[in-house]
CSV table of N, CA and C and ligand atoms in Angstrom, one decimal:
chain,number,residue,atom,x,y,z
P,3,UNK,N,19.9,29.4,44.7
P,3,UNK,CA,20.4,28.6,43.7
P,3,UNK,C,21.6,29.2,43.0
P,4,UNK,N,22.7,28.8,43.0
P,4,UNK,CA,23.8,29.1,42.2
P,4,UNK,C,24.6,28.8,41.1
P,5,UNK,N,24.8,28.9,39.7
P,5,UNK,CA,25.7,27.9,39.2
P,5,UNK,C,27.0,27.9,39.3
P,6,UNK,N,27.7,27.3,38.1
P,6,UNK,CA,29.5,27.4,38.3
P,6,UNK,C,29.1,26.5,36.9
P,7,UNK,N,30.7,27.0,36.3
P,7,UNK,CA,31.3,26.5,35.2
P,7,UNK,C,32.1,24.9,35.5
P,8,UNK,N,31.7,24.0,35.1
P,8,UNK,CA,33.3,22.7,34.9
P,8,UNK,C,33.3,22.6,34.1
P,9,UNK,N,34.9,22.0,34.1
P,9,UNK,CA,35.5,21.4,32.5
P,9,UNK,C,35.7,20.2,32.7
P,10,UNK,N,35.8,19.0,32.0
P,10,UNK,CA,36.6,17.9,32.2
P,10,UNK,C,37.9,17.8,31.2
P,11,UNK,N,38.9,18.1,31.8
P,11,UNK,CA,39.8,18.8,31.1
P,11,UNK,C,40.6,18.0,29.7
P,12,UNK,N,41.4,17.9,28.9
P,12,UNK,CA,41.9,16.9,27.6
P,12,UNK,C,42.1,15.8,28.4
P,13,UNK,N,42.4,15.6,29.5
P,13,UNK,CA,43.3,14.5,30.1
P,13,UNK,C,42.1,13.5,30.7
P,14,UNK,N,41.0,14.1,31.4
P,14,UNK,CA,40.1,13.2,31.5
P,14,UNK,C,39.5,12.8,30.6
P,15,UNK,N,39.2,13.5,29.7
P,15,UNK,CA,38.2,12.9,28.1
P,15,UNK,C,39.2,11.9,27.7
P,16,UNK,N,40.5,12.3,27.5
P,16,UNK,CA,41.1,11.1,27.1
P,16,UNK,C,41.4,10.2,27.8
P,17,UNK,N,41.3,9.9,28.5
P,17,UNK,CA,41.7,8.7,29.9
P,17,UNK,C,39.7,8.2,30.2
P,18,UNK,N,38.9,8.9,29.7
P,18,UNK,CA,37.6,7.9,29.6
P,18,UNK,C,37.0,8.2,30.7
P,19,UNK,N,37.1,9.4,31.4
P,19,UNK,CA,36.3,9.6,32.6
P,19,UNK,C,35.7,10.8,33.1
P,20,UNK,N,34.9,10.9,31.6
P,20,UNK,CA,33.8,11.6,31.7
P,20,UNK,C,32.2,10.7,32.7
P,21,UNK,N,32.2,9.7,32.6
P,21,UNK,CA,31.1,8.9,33.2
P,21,UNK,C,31.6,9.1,34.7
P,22,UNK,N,32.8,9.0,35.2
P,22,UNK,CA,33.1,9.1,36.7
P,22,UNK,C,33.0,10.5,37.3
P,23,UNK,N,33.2,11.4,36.4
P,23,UNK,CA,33.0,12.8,36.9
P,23,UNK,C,31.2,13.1,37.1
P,24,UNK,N,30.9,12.9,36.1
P,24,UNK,CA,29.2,13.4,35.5
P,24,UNK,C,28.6,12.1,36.9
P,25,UNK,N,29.2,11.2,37.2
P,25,UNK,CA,28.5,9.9,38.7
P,25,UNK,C,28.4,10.8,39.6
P,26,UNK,N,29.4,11.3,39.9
P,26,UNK,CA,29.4,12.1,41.1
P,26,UNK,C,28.7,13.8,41.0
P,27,UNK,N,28.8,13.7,40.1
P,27,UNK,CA,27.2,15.3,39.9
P,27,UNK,C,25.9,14.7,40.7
P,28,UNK,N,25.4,13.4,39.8
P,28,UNK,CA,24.9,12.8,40.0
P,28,UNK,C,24.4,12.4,41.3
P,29,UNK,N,25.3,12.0,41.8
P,29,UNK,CA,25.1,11.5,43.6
P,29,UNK,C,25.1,12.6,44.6
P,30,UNK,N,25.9,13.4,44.1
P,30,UNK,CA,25.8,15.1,45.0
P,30,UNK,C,24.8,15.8,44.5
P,31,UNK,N,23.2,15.8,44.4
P,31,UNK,CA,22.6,16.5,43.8
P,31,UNK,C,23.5,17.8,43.2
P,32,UNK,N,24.2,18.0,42.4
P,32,UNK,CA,24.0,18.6,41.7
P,32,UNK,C,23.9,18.5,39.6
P,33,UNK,N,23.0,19.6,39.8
P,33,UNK,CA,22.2,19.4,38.6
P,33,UNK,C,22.9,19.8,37.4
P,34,UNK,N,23.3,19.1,35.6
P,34,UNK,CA,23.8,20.1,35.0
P,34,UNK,C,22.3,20.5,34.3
P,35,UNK,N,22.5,21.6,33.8
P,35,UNK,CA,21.9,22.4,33.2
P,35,UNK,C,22.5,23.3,31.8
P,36,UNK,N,23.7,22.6,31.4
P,36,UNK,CA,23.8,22.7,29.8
P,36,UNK,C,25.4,21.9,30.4
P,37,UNK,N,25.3,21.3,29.0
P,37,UNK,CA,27.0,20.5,28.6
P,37,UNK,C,27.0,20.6,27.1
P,38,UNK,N,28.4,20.6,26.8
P,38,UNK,CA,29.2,20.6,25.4
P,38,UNK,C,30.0,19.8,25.1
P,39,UNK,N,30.7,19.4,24.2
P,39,UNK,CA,32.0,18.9,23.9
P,39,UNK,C,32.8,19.8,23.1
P,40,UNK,N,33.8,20.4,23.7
P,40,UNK,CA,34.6,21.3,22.8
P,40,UNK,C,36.1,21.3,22.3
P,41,UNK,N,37.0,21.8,21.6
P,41,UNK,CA,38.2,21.4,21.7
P,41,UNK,C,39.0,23.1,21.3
P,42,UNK,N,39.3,23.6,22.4
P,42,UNK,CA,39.2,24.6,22.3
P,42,UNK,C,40.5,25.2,21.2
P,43,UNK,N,41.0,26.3,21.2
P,43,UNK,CA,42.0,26.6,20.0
P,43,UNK,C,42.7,27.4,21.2
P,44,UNK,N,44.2,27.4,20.8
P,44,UNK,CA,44.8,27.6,22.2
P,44,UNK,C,44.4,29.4,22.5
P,45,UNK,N,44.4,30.3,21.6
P,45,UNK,CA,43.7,31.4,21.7
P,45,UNK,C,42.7,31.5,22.7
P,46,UNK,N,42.1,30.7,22.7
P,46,UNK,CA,40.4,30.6,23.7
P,46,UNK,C,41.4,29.8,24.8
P,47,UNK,N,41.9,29.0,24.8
P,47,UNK,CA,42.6,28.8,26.4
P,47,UNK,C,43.3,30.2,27.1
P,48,UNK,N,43.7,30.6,25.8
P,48,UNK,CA,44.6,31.9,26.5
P,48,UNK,C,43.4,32.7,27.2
P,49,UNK,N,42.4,32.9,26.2
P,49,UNK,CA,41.7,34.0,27.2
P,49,UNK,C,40.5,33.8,28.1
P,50,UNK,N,41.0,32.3,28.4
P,50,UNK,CA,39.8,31.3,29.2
P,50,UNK,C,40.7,31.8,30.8
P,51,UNK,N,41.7,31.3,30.4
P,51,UNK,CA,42.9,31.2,31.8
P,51,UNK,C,43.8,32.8,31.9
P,52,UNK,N,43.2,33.7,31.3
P,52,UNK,CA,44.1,35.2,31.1
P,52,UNK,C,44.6,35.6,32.6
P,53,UNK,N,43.7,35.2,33.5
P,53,UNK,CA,43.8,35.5,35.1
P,53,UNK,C,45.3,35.0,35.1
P,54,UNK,N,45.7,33.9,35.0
P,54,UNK,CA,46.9,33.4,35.3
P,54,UNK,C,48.5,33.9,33.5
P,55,UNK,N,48.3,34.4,33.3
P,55,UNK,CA,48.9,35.0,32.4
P,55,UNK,C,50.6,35.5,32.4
P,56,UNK,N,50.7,36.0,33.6
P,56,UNK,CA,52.1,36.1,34.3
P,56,UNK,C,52.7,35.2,34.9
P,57,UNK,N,51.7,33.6,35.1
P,57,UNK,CA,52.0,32.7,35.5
P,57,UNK,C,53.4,31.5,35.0
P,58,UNK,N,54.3,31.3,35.2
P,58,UNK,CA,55.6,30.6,34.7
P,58,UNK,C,54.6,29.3,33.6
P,59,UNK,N,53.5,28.6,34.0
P,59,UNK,CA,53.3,27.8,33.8
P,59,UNK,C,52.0,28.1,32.5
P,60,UNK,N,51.8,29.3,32.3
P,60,UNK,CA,50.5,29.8,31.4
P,60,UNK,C,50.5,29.2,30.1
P,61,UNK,N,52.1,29.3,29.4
P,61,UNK,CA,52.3,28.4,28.2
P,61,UNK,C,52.1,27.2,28.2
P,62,UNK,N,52.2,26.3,29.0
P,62,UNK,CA,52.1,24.8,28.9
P,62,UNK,C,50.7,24.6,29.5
P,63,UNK,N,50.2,25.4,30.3
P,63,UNK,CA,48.7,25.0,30.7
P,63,UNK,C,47.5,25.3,29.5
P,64,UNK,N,47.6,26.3,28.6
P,64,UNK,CA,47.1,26.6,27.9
P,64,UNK,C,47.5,25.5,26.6
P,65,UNK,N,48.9,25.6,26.4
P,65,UNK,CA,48.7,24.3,25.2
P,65,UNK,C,48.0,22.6,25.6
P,66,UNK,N,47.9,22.4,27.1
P,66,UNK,CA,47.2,21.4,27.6
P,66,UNK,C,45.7,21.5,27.0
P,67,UNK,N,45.5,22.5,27.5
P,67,UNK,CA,44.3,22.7,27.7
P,67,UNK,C,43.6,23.0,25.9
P,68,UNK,N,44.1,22.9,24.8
P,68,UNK,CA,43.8,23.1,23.8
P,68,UNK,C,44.4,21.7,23.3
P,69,UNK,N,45.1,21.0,23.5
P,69,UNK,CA,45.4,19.7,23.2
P,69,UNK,C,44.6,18.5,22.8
P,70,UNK,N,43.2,18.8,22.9
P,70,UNK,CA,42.6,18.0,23.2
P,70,UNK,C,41.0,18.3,22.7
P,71,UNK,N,39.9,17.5,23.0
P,71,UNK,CA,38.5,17.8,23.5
P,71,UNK,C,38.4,17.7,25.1
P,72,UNK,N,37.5,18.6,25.4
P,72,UNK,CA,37.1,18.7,26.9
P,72,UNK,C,35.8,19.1,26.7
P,73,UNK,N,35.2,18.6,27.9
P,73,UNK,CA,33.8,18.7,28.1
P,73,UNK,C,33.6,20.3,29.1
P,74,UNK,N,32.3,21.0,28.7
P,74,UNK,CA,32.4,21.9,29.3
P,74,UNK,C,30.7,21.7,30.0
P,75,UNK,N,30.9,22.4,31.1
P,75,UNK,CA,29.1,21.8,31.9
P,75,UNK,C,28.8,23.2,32.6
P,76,UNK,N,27.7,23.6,32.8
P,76,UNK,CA,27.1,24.4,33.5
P,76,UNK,C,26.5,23.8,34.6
P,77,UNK,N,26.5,23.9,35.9
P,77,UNK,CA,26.5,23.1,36.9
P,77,UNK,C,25.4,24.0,38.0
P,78,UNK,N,24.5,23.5,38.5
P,78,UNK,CA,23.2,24.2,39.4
P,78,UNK,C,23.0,23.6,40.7
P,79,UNK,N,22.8,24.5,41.7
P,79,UNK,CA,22.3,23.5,43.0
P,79,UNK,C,22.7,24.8,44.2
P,80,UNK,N,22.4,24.1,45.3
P,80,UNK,CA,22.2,25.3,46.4
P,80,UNK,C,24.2,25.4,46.5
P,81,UNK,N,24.9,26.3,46.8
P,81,UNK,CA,26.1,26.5,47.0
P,81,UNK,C,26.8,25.8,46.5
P,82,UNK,N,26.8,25.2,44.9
P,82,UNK,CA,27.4,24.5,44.4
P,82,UNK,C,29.0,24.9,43.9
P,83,UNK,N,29.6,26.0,43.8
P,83,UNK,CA,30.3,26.7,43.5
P,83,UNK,C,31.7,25.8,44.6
P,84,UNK,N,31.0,26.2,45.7
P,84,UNK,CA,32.2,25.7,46.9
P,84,UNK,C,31.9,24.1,46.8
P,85,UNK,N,30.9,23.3,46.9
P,85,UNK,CA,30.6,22.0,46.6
P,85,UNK,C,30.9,21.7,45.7
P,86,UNK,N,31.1,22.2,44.6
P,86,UNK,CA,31.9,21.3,43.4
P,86,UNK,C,33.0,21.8,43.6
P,87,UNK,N,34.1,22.3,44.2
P,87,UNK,CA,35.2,22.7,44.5
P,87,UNK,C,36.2,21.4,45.4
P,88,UNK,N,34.9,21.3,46.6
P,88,UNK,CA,35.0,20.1,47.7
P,88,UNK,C,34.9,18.6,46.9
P,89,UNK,N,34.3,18.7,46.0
P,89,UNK,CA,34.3,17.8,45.1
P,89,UNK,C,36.2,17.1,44.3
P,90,UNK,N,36.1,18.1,43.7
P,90,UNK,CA,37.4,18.4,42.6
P,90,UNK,C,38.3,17.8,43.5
P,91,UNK,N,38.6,18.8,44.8
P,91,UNK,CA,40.2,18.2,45.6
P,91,UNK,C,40.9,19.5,45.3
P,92,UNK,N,42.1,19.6,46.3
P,92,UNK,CA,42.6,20.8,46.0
P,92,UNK,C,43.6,21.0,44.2
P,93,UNK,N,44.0,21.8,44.1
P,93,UNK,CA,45.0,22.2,42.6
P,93,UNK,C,45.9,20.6,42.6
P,94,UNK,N,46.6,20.8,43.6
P,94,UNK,CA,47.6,19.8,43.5
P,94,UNK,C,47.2,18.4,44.2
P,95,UNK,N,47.1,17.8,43.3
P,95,UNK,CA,46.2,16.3,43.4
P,95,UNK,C,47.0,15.6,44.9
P,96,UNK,N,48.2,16.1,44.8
P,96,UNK,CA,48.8,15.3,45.9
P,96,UNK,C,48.7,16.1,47.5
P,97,UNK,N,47.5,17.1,46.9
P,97,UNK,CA,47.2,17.5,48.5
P,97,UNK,C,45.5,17.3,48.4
P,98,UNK,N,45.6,16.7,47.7
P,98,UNK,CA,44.2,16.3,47.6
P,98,UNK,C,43.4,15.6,48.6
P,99,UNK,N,42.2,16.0,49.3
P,99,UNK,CA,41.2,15.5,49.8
P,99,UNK,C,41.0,13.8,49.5
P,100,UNK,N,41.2,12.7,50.1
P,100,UNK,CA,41.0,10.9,49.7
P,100,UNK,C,39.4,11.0,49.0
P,101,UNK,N,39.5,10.5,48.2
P,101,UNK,CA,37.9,10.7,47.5
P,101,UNK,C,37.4,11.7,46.7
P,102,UNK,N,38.3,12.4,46.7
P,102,UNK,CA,37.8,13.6,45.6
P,102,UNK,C,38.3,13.4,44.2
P,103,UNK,N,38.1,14.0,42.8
P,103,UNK,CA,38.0,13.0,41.7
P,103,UNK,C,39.6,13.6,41.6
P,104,UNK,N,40.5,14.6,42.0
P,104,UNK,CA,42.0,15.1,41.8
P,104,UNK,C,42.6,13.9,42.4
P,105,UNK,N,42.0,13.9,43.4
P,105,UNK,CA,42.8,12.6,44.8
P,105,UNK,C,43.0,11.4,44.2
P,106,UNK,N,41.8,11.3,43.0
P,106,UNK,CA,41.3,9.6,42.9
P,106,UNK,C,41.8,9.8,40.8
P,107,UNK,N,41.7,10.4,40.2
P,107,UNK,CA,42.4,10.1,39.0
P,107,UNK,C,43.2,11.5,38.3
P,108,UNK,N,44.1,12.7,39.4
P,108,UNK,CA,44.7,13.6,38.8
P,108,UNK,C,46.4,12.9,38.6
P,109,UNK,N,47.2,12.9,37.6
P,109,UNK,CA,48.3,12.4,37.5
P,109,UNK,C,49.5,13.3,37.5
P,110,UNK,N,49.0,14.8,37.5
P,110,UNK,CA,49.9,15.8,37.7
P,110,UNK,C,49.4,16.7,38.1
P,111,UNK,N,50.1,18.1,38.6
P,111,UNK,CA,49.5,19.1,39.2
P,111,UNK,C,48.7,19.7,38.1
P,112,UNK,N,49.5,20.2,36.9
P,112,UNK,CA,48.8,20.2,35.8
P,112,UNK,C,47.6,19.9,35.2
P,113,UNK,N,47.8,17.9,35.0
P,113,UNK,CA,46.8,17.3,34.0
P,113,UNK,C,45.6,16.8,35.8
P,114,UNK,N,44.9,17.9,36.1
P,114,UNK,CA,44.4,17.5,37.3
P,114,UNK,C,42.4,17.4,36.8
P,115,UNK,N,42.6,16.5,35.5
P,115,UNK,CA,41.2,16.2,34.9
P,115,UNK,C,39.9,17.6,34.9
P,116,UNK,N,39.7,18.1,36.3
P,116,UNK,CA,38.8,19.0,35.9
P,116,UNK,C,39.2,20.5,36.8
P,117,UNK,N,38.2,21.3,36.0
P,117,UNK,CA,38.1,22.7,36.2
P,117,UNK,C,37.0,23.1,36.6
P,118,UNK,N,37.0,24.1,38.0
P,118,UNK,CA,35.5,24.7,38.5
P,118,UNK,C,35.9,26.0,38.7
P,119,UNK,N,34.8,26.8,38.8
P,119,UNK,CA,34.7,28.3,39.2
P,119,UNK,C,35.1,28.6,40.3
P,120,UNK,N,36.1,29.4,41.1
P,120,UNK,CA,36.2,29.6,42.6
P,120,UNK,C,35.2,30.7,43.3
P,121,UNK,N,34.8,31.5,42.5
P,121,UNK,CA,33.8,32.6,43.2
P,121,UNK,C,32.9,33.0,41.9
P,122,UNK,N,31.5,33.3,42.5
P,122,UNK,CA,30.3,34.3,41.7
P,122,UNK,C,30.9,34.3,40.6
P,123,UNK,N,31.3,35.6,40.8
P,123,UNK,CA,32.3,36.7,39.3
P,123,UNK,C,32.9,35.7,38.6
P,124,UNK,N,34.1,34.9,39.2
P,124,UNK,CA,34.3,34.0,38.5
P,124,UNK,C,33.7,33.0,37.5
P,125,UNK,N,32.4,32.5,38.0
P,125,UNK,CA,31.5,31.6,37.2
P,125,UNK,C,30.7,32.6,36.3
P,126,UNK,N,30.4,33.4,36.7
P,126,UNK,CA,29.2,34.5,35.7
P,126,UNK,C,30.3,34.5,34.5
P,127,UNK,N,31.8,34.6,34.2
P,127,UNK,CA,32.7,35.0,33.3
P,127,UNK,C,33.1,33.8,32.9
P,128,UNK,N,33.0,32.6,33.3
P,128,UNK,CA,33.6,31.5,33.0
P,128,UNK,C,32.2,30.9,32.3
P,129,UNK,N,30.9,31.1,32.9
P,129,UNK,CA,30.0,30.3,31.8
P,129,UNK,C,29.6,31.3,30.7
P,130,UNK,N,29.6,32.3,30.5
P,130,UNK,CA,29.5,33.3,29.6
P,130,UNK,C,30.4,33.2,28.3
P,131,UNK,N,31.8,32.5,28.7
P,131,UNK,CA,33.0,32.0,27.7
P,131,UNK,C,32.7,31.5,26.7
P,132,UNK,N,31.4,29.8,27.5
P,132,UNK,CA,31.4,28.9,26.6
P,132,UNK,C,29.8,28.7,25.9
P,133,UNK,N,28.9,29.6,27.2
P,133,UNK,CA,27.3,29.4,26.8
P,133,UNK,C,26.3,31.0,26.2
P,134,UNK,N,25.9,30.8,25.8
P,134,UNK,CA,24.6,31.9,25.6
P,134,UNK,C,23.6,31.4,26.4
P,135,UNK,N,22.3,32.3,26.7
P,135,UNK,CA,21.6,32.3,27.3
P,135,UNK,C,20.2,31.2,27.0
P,136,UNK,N,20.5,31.1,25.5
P,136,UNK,CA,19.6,30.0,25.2
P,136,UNK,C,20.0,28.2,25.1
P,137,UNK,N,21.4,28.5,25.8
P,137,UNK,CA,22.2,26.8,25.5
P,137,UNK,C,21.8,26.0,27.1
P,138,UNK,N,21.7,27.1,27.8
P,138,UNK,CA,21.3,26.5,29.6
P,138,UNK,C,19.4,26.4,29.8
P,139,UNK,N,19.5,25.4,30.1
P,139,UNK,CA,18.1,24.8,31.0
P,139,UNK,C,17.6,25.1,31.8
P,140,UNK,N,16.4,25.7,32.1
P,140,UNK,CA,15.5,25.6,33.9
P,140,UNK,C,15.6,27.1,33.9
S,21,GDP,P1,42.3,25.5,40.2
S,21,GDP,O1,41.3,26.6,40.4
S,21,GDP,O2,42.3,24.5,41.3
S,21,GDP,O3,42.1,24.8,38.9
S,21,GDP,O4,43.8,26.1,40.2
S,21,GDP,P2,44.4,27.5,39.7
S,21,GDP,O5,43.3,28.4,39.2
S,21,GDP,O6,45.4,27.9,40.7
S,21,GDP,O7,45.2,27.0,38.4
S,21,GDP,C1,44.6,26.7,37.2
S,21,GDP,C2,45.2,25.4,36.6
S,21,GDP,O8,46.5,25.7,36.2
S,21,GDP,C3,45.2,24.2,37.5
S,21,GDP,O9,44.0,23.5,37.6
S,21,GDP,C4,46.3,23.4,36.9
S,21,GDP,O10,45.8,22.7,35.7
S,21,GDP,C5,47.3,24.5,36.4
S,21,GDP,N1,48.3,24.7,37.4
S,21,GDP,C6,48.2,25.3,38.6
S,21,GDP,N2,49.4,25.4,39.3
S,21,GDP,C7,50.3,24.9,38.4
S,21,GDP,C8,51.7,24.7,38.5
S,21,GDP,O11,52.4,25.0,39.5
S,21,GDP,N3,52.3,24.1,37.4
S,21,GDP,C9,51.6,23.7,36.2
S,21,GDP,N4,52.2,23.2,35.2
S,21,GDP,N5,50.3,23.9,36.2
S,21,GDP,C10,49.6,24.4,37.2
């Protein structure tokens, strides 16, 4: 059993599609096992997204990403890490997988609605961000 971190990022909360992301957890057995509603402060974006920090784009991704409320989920199931990845669609919506939720409501490379963990290390540091040990289930 593995987890992973998602976000539904300002853009999906605000465009109303939280219900279309959480359908498809849903239908792909996978399980959440803790969710929030947060709005983060661009500080906590900064050191949510630090990995990308030298990145041209780090300023404007981080004021995105504090722009707003976003939903944050702790997510469970056998190899869910790569499965909710396969899910998402790739970064850039317009190389997106047909049916994946980037393919089906990302509007920019950017505002691409959600965020998942890409490896272990990565999720152990990304759910550690937003949960304690008493906020997750099971
Ligand atoms: P992810 O793991 O698929 O989310 O992609 P990355 O870790 O490479 O990038 C993190 C986030 O930064 C992406 O989900 C986008 O919101 C944003 N991003 C990635 N590449 C670009 C880019 O070229 N321009 C801008 N403005 N944002 C980007």
């Amino acid at each position: 059993m593995e987890r992973t971190l998602s976000i539904i990022k300002p853009d999906g909360v605000k465009r109303a599609l939280i219900g279309e992301v959480i359908k498809r957890f849903d239908s792909n057995d996978i399980k959440i096992v803790a969710m929030k509603m947060i709005h983060m402060t661009r500080t906590q974006a900064q050191g949510f997204y630090a990995v990308h920090k030298e990145r041209p784009f780090f300023d404007s991704l981080t004021d995105f990403m504090s722009s707003g409320p976003a939903v944050v989920m702790v997510l469970e199931g056998e190899n869910v890490i790569a499965r909710y990845r396969e899910l998402m669609g790739a970064t850039n919506y317009k190389e997106a997988a047909p049916g994946t939720i980037r393919a089906d409501f990302a509007t920019d490379i950017e505002k691409n609605v959600v965020h998942g963990s890409d490896a272990p290390e990565t999720a152990a540091f990304e759910i550690g961000y937003f949960f304690n040990n008493f906020e997750i289930v099971g």
